[in-house]
Coordinates of C-alpha atoms in Angstrom, one line a residue:
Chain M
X1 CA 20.4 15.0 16.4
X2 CA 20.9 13.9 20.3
X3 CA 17.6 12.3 21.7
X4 CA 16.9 10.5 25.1
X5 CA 17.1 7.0 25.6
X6 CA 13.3 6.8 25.5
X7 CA 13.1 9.3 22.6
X8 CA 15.6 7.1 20.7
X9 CA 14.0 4.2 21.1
X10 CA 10.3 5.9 19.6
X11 CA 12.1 6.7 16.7
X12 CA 14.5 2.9 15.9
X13 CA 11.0 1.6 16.3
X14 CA 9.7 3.6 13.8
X15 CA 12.1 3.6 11.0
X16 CA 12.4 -0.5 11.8
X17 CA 8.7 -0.5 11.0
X18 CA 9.0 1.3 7.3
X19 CA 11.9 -0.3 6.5
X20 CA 11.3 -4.2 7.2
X21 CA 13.5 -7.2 6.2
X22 CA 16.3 -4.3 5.3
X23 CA 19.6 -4.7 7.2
X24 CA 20.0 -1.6 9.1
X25 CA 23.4 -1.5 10.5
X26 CA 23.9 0.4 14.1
X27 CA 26.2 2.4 13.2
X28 CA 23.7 4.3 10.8
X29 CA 21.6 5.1 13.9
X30 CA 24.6 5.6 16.2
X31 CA 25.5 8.5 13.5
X32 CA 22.1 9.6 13.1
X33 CA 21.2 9.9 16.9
X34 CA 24.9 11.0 18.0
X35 CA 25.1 8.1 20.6
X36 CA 27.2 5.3 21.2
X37 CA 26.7 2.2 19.6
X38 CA 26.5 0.1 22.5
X39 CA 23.6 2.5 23.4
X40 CA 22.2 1.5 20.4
X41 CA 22.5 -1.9 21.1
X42 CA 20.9 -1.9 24.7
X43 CA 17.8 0.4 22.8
X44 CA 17.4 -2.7 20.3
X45 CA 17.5 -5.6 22.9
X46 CA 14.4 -3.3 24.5
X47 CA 12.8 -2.9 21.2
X48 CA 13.2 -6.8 20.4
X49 CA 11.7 -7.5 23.8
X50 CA 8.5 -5.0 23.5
X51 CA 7.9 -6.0 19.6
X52 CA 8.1 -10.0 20.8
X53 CA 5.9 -9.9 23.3
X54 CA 3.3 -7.6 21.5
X55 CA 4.0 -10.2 18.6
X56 CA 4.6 -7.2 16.4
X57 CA 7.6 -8.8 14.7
X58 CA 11.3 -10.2 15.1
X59 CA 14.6 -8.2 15.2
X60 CA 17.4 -10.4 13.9
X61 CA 20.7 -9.3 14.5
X62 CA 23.5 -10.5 12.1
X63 CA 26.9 -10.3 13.9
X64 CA 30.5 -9.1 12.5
X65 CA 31.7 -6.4 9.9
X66 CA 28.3 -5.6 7.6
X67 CA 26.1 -6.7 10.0
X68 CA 23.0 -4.8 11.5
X69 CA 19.7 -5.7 12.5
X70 CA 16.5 -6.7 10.3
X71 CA 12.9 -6.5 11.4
X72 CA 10.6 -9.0 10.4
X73 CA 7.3 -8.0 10.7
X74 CA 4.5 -10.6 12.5
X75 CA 0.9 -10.9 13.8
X76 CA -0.2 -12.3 16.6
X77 CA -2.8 -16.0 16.3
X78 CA -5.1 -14.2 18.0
X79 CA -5.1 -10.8 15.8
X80 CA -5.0 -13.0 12.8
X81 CA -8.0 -15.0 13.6
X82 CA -10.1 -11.4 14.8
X83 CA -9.1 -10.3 11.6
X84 CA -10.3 -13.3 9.7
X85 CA -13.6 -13.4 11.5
X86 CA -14.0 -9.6 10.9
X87 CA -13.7 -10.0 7.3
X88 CA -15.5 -13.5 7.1
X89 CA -18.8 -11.7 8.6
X90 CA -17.9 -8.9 6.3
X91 CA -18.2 -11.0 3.5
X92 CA -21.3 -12.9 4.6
X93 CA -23.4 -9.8 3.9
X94 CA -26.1 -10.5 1.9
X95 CA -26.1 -6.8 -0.2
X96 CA -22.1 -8.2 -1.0
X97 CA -24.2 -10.3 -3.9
X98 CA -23.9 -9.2 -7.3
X99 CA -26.5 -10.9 -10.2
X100 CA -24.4 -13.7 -11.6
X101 CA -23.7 -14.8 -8.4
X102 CA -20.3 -12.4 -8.2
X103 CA -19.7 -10.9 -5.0
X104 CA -18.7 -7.5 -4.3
X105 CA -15.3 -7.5 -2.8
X106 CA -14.0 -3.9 -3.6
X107 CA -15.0 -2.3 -0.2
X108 CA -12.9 -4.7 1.7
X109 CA -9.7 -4.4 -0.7
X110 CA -9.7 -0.6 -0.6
X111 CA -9.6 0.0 3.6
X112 CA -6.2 0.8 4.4
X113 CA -6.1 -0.7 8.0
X114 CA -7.7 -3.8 6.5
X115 CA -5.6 -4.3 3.3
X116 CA -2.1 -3.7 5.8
X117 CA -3.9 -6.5 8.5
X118 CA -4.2 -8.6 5.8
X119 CA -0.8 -8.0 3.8
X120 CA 0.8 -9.3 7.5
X121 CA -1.3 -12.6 7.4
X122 CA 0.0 -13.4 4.4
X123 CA 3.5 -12.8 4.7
X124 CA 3.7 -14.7 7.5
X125 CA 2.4 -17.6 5.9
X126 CA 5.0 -17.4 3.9
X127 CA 7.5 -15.8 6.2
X128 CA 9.7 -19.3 5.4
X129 CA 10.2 -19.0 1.6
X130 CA 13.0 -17.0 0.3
X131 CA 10.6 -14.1 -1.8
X132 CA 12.1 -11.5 -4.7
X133 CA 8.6 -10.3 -5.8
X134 CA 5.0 -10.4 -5.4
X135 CA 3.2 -10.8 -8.3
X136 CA -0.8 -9.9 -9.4
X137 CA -3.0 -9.3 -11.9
X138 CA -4.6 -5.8 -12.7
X139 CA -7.1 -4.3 -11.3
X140 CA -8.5 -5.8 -8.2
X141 CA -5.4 -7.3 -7.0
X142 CA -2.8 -4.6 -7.2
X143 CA -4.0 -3.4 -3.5
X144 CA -3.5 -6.8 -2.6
X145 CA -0.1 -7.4 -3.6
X146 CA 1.0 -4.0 -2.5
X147 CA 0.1 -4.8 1.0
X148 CA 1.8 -7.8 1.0
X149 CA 4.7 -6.2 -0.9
X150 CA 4.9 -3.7 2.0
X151 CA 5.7 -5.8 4.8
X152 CA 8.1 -8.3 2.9
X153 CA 9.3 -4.7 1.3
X154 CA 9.8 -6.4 -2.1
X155 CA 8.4 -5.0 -5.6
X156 CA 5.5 -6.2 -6.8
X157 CA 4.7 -7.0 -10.7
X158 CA 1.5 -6.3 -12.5
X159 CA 0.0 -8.7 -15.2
X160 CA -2.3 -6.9 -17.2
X161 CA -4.9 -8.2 -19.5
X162 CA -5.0 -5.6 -22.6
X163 CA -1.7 -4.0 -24.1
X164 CA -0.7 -0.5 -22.7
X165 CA 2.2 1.5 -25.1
X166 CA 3.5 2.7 -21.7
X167 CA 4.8 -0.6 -20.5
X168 CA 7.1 -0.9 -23.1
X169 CA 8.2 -4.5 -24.4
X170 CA 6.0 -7.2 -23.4
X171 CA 5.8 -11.1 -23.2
X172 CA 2.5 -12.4 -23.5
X173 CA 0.5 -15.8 -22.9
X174 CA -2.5 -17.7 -23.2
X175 CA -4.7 -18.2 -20.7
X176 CA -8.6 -19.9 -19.9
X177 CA -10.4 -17.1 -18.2
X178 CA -13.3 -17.0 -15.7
X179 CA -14.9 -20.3 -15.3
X180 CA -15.8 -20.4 -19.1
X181 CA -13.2 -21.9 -21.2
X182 CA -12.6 -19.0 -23.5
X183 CA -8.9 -18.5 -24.0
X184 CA -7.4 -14.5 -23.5
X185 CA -4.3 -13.2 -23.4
X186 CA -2.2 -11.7 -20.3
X187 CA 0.8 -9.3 -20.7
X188 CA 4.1 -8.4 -18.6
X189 CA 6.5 -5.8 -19.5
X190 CA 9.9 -7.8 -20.0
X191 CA 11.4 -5.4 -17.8
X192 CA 9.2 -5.8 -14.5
X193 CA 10.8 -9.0 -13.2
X194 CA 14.1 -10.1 -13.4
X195 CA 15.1 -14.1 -14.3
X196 CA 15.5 -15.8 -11.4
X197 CA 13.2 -14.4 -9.4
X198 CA 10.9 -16.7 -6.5
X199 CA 7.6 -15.2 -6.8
X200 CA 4.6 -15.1 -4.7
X201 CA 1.3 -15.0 -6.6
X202 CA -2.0 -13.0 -4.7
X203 CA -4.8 -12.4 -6.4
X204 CA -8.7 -11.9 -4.8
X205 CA -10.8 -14.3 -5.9
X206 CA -10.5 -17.9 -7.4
X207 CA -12.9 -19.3 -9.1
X208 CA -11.6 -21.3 -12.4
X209 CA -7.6 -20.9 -11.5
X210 CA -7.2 -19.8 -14.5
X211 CA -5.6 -16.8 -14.4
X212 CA -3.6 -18.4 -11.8
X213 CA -2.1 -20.7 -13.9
X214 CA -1.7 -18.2 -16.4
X215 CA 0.7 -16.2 -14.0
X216 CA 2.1 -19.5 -13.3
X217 CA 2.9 -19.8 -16.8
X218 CA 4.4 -16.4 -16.7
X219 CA 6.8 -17.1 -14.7
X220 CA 8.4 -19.7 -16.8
X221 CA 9.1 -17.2 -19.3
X222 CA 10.7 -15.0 -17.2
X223 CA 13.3 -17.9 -16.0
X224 CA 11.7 -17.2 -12.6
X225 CA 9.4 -19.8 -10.2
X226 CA 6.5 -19.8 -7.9
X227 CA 7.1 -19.4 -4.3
X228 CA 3.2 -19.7 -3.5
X229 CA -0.1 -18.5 -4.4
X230 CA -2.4 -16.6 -1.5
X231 CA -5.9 -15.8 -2.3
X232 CA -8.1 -13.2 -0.7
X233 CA -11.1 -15.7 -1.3
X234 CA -11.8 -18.9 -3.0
X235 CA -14.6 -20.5 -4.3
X236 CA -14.7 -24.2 -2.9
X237 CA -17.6 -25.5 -5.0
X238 CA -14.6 -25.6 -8.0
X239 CA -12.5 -28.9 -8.1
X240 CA -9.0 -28.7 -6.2
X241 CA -6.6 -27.1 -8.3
X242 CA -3.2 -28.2 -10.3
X243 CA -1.7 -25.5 -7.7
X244 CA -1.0 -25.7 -4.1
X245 CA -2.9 -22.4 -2.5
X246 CA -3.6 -20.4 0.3
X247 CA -6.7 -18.6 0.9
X248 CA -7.9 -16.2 4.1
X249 CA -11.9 -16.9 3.2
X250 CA -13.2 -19.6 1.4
X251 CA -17.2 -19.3 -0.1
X252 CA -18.9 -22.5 0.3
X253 CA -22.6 -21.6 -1.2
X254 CA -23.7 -18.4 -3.1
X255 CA -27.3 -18.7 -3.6
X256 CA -28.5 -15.5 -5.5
X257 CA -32.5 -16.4 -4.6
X258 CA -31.8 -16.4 -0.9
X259 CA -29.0 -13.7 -1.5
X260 CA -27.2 -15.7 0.5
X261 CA -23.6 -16.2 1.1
X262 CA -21.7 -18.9 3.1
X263 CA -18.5 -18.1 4.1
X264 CA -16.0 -20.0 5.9
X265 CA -12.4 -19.0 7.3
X266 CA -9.9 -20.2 4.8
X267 CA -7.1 -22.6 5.1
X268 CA -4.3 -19.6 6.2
X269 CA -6.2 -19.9 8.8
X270 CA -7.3 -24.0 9.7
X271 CA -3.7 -24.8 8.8
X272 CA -1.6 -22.5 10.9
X273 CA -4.0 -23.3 13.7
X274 CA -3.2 -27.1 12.9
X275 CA 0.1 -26.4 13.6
X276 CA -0.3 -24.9 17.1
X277 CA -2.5 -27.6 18.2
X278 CA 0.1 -30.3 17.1
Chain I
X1 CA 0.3 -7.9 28.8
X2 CA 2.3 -5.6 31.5
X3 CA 5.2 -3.9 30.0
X4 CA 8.0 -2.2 30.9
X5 CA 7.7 1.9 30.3
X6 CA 10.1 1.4 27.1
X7 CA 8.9 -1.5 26.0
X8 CA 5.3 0.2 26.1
X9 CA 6.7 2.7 25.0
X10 CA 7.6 1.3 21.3
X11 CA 4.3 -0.7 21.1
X12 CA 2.3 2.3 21.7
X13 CA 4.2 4.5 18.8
X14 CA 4.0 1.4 16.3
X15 CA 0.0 1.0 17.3
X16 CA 0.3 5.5 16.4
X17 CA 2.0 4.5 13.4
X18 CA 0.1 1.9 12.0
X19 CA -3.2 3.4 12.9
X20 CA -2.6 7.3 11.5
X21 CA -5.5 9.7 12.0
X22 CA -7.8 7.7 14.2
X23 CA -8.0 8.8 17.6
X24 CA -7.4 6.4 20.2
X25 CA -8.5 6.6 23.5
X26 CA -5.7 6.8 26.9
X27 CA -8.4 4.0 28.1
X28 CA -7.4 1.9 25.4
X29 CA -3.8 1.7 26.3
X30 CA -4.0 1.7 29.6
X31 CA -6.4 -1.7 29.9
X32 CA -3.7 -3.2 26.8
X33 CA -0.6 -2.7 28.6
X34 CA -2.4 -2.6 32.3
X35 CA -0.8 0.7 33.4
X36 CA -2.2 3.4 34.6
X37 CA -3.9 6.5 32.4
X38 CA -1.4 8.9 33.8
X39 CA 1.6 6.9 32.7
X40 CA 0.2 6.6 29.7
X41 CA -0.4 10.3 29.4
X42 CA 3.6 10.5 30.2
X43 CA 4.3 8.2 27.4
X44 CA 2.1 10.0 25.0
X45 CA 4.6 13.4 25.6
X46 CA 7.7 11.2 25.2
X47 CA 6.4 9.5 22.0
X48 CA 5.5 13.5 20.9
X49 CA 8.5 14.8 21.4
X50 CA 10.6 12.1 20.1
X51 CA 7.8 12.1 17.0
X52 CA 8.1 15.7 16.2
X53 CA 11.7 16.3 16.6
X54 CA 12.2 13.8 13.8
X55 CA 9.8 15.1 12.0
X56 CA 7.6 11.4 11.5
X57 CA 4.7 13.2 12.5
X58 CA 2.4 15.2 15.1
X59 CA 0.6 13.8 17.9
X60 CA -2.8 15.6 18.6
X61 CA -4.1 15.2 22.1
X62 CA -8.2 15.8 22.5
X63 CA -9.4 16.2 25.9
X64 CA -12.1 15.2 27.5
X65 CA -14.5 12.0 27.6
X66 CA -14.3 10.2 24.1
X67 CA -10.9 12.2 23.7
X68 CA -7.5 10.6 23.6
X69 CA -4.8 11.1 20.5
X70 CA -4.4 11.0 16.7
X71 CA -0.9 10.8 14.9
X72 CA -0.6 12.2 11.5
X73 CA 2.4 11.1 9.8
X74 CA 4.6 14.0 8.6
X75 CA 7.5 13.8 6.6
X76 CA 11.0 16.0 6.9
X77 CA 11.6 18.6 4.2
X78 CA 15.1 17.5 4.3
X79 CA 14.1 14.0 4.1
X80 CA 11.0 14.8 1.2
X81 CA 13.2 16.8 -0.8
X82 CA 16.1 14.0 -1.0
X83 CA 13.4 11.8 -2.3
X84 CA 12.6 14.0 -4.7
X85 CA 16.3 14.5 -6.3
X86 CA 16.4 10.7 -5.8
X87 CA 12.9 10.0 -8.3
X88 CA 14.1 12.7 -10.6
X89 CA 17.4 11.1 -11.1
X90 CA 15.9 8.0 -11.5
X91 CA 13.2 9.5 -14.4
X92 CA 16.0 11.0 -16.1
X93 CA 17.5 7.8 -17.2
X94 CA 17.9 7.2 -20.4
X95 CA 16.8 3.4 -20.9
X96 CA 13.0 4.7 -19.5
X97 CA 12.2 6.5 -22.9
X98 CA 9.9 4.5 -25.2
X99 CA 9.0 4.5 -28.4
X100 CA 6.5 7.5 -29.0
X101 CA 8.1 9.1 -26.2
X102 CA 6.4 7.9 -23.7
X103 CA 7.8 7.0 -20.0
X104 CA 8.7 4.0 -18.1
X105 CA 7.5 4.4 -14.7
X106 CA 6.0 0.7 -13.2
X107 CA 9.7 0.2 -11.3
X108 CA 8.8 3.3 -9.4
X109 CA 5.9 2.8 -8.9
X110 CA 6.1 -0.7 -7.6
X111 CA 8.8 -0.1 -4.8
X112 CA 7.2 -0.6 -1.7
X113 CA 10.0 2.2 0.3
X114 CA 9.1 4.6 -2.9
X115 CA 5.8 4.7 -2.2
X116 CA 5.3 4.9 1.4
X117 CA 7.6 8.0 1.0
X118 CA 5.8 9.2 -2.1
X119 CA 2.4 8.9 -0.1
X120 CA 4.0 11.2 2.8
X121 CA 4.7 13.2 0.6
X122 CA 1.6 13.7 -0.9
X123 CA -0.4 13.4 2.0
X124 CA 1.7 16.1 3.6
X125 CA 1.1 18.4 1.0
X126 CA -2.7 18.3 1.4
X127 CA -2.7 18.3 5.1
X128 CA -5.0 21.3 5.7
X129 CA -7.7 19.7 3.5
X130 CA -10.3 17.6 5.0
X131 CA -10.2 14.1 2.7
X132 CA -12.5 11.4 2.8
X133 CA -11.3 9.2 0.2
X134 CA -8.7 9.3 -2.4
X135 CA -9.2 8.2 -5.9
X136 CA -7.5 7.0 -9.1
X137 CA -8.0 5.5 -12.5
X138 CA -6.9 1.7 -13.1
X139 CA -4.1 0.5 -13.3
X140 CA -0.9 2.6 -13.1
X141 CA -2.6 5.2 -10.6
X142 CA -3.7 2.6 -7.9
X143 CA -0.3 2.0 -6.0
X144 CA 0.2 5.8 -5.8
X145 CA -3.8 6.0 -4.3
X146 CA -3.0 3.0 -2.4
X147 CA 0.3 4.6 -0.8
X148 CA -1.6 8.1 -0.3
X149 CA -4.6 6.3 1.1
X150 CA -2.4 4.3 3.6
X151 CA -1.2 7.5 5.2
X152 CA -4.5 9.3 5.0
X153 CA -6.3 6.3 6.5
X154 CA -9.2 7.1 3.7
X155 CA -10.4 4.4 1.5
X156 CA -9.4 4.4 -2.1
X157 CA -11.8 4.2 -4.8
X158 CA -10.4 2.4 -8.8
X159 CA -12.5 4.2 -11.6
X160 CA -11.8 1.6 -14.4
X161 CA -11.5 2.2 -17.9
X162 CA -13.4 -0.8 -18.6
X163 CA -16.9 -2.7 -17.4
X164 CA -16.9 -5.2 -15.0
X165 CA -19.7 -7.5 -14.0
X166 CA -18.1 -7.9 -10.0
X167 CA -18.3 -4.5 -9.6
X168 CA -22.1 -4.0 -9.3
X169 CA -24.1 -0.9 -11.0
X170 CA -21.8 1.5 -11.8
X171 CA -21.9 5.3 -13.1
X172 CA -20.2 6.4 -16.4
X173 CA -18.4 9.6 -18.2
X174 CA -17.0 10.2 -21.1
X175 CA -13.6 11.4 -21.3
X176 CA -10.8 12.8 -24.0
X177 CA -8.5 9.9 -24.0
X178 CA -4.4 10.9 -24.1
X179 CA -3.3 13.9 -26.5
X180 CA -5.5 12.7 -29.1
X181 CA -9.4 13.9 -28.4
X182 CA -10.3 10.5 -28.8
X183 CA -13.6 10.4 -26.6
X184 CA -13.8 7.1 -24.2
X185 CA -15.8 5.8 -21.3
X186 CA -14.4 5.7 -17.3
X187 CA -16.6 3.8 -15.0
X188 CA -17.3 3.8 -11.0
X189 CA -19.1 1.4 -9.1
X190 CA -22.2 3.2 -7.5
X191 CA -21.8 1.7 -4.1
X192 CA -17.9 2.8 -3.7
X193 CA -18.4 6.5 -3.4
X194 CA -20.7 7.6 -0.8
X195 CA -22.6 11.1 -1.7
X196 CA -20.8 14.5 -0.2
X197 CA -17.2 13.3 0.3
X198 CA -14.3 15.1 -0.1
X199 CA -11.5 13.2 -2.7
X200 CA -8.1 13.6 -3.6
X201 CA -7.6 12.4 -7.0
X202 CA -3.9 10.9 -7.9
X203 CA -2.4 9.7 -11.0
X204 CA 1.0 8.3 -11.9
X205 CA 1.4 10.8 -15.5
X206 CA -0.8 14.5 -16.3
X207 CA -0.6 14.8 -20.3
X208 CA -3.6 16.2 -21.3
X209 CA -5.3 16.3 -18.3
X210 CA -8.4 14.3 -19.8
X211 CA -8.6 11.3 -17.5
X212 CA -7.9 13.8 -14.9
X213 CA -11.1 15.9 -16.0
X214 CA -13.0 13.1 -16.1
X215 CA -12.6 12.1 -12.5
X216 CA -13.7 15.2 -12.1
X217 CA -16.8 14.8 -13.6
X218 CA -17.5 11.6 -12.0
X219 CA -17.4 13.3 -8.5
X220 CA -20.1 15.1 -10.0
X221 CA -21.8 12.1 -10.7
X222 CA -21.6 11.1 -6.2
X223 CA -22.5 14.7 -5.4
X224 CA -18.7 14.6 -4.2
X225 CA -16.0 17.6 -4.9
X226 CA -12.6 18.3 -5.5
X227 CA -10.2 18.2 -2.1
X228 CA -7.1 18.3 -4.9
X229 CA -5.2 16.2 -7.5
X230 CA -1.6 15.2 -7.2
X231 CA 0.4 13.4 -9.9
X232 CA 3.9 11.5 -9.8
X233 CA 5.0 13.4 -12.5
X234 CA 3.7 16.4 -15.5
X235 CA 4.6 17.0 -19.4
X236 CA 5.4 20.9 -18.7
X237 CA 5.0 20.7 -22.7
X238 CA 1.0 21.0 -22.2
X239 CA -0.8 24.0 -21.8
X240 CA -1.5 24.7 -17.5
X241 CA -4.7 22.7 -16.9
X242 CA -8.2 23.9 -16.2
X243 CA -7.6 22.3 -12.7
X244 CA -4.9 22.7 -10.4
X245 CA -2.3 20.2 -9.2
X246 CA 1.0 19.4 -7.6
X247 CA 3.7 17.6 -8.9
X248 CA 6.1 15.3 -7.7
X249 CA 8.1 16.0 -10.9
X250 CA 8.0 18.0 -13.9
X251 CA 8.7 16.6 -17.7
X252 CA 10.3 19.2 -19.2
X253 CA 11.7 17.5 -22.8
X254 CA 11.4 14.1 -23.7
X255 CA 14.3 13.6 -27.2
X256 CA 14.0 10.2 -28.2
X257 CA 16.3 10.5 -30.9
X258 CA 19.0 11.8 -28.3
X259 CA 17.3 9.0 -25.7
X260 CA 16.9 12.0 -23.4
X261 CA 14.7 12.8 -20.8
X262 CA 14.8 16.4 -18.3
X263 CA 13.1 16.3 -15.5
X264 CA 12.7 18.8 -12.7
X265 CA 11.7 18.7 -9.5
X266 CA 7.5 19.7 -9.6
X267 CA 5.5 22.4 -7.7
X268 CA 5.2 20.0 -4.6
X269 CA 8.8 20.9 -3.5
X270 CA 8.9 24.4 -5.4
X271 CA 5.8 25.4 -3.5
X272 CA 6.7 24.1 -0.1
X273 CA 10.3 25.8 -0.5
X274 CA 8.7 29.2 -1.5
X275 CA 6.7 28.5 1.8
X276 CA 9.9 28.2 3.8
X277 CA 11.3 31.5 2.6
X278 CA 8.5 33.7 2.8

């Protein structure tokens, strides 16, 4: 199909934007759009430009036979931190309390615009490790993982806790769950992740770690290793952990009398700000 | 930030993108990109046209004060029903059957492209129906709700098959569990449905339609109804369901002594086809 310049460039924008880190060569839109490929060219210097300065994301461009261009999506310091502040007054709200002292995350986890704000945070925290697969645990964190699967456009694995016939063969480990010490078990079909693989680990909340480490122990049976973990929220009253971790909120007090929650930003967050103000 | 009419022009249509049916004000844009609300209005018919001859989507203009636009993503039939041949050469591989005859379907369901496609699909399909939230049962229907949900711009809401304490008070039903008529429990947390909304209901596999039928007795349960139900794929082998639904595929024989699955494509394409012939 023949478009305009500016019609073209509506349309490389968009199909750069559902297909990130994927190395789009321009010959595949100079046959799609029936244009030159040095038009093509001139339309992505423009598109690099615009996305840059919006902080949207970067366009790399790999020269020479096979090569293309690959967009890497971003966020902007200052989105991030509105974002972060959205969802750490979110949080603070006291009807978010739950007898037992749990609080009530699911709202926040099932919002479309939220979950894909917060799926771009966290890959660009880890926008400098090579990553094959994001990895969770079942339920809470699947949205999780799928948003941050979408922008780094890699599969996501799903650890469940009981057995399900439909998941075919499965390896299975010992884990300490919740802050008691009770051991359960945690399950992955064999055919989910392939050895080798550099995973990154998100889950919602951590508490005990323990089902952290239990993914972490996962991944040593699948020949694969741990590229990071990222954490919707932690719990800081629990002792540092035997894992390095990222966290966008961090829950200093939960005090179920007051039905009060204190909620500070996390270290996603203090440390990437650290690094500006270096 | 002053941009360039291109540049704005690609930060406006990835803003459209990433923020599908929520209308945006012209005001908006103009104070963003510091331009005028007339160029912006002249941007708005580029990004239209270049929108719609693709087929990514429609761009609805509402006029007056507290107007501005909505996108809603759209999806090719060319392009929808190449995706579809696509899944249901990849069901009809041999090395998915299981023992019991049963399905392997997380790899699918776990590739981020997949499922953004998938969830255009699906949201396309249901485009005249007013929906307020889409819902699923944990775990294998969440990235499917998820990817539907991400187009729709609805939350989703995770019925869970099991109790948890961080989900607050929740409401239960019974339901026949699988082919057998074994009767079980489903469970929704009160606070993630509010009363008189409209829900799609997905799920990743309809055999016997009793998980199905007991989502839609929990909608009951809200004082919500029935906007549709969509499913990745159907066992034609059942009997047609008290409920209606489209299919991305259709099961037609599963022979696991002859490690043999046929799959057609289901009445998501067949439908829309007949549509384009009438």
């Amino acid at each position: 199909m023949k478009l305009r310049r500016s019609e073209r460039m509506v349309v490389i924008s968009n199909y750069l934007i559902n297909h990130p880190y994927e190395l789009t060569g321009l010959n595949t839109f100079a046959s799609k759009y029936q244009t030159a490929k040095s038009s093509i060219s001139e339309d992505i210097v423009i598109i690099k430009r615009a996305f840059e300065e919006m902080e949207v994301g970067h366009i790399e461009t790999i020269t020479g036979a096979g090569g293309g261009v690959i967009f890497k999506p971003s966020i902007s310091q200052e989105e991030s931190l509105q974002i972060g502040e959205e969802l750490r007054e979110q949080l603070s709200a006291s009807d978010r309390i739950l007898p037992g002292g749990y609080i009530y995350l699911s709202d926040l986890l099932s919002n479309p615009i939220l979950l894909k704000s917060i799926g771009r945070i966290i890959a660009k925290t880890f926008q400098d490790e090579p990553i094959d697969a994001v990895m969770t645990v079942a339920t809470k964190g699947v949205p999780l993982a799928n948003a941050v699967a979408n922008v780094l456009n890699v599969p996501f694995v799903i650890v469940r806790r009981d057995l399900k016939i439909t998941e075919g063969s499965t390896v299975s480990v010992n884990y300490a769950s919740g802050s008691s010490s009770r051991i359960e078990k945690m399950f992955l079909s064999k055919r989910s992740l392939p050895a080798g693989s550099r995973v990154l680990i998100v889950d919602d909340f951590l508490k005990g770690g323990g089902t952290i480490r239990g993914m972490i122990s996962l991944l040593d049976e699948f020949d694969s290793s741990l590229a990071g973990v990222a954490v919707f929220a932690d719990n800081a009253q629990v002792k540092r952990e035997a894992f390095d971790y990222r966290s966008l909120l961090r829950v200093t007090k939960i005090d179920v009398d007051a039905m009060r929650v204190d909620v500070e930003l996390g270290n996603i967050f203090t440390e990437s700000m650290n690094e500006v103000t270096e």
